[in-house]
Short mmCIF file of C-alpha atoms in Angstrom, two decimals:
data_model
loop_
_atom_site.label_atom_id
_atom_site.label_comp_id
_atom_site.label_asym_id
_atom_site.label_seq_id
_atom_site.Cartn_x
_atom_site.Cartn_y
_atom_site.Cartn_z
CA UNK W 148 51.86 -115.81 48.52
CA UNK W 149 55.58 -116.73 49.27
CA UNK W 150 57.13 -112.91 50.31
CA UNK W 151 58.91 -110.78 48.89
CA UNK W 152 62.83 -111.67 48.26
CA UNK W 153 65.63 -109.89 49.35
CA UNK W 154 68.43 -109.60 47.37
CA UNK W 155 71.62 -107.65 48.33
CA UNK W 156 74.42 -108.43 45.74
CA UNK W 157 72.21 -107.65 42.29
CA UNK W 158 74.82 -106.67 39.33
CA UNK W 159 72.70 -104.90 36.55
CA UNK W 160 75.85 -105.58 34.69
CA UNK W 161 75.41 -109.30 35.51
CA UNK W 162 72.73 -110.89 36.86
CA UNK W 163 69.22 -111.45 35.59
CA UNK W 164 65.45 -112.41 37.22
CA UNK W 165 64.82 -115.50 36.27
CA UNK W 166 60.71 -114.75 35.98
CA UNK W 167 60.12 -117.67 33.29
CA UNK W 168 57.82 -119.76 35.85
CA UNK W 169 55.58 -116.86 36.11
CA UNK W 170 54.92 -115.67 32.92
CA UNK W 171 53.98 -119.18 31.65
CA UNK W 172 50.78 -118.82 33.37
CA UNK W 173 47.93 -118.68 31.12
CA UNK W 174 47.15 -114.93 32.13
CA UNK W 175 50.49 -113.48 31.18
CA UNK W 176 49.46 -115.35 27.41
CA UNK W 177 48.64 -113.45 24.22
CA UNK W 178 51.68 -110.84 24.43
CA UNK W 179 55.00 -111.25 22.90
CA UNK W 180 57.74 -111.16 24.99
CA UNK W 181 59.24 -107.67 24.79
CA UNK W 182 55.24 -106.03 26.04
CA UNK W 183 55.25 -108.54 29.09
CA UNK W 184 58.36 -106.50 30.58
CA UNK W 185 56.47 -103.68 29.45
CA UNK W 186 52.96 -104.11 30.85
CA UNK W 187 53.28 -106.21 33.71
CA UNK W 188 56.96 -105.43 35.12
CA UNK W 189 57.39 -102.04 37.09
CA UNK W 190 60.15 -101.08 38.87
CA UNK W 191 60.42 -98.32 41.79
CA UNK W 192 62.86 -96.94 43.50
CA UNK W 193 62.17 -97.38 47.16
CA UNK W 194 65.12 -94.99 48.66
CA UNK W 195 68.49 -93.89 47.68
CA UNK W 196 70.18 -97.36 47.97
CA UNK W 197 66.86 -99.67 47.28
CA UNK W 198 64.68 -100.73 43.96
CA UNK W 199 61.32 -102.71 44.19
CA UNK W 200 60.22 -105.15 41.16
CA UNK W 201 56.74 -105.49 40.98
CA UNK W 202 54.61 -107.38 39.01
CA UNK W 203 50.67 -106.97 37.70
CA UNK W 204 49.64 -110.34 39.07
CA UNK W 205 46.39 -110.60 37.17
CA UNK W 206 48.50 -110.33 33.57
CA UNK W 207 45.90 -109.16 30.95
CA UNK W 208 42.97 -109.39 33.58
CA UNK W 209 40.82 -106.87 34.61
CA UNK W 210 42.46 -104.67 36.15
CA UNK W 211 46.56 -103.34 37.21
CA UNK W 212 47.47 -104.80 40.70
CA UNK W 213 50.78 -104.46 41.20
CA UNK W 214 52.57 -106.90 43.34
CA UNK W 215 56.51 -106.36 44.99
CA UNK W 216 58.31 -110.06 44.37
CA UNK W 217 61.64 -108.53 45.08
CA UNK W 218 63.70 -105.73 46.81
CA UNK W 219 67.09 -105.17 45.36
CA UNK W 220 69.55 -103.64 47.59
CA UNK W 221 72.44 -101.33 47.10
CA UNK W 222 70.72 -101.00 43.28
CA UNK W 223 69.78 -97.88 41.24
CA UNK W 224 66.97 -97.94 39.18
CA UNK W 225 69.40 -96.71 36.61
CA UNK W 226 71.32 -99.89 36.90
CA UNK W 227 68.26 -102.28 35.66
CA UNK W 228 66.08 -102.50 32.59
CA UNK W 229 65.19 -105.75 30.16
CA UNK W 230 68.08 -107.41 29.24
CA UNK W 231 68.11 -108.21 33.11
CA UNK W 232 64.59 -109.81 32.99
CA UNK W 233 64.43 -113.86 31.83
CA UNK W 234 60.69 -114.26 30.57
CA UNK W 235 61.03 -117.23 27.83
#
């Protein structure tokens, strides 16, 4: 476990989440690329100003266990979707 990152200057206009590292482990395998946003990427809005990006961290195991890797503040949830996800 390494925390949860802070980030305070995320442009949904700009900037991506580099989460390539992750989803080359062997349980995130078997799903093309477009479902592993799907499936194993939520994201919540925490408060008015504040988004959490979680992930399932047992992929296609047995269960959904959602993990927080990041808090984006001064974000919208309306400000993020795919295209600002790196998974390949």
């Amino acid at each position: 476990d390494e925390g949860i990152d802070s980030i305070t200057d995320f442009d949904g206009n700009e900037d991506m989440l580099d989460l390539r590292q992750i989803f080359t482990a062997p349980e995130f395998s078997g799903i093309t690329n477009f479902n592993r946003v799907q499936q194993f990427i939520q994201i919540e809005q925490l408060d008015t100003n504040s988004i959490a990006i979680q992930l399932d961290t047992d992929g296609t195991g047995s269960g959904s266990s959602f993990t927080t890797l990041a808090i984006l503040q001064n974000s919208q949830i309306s400000q993020i979707g795919a295209k600002n996800f790196v998974i390949v």
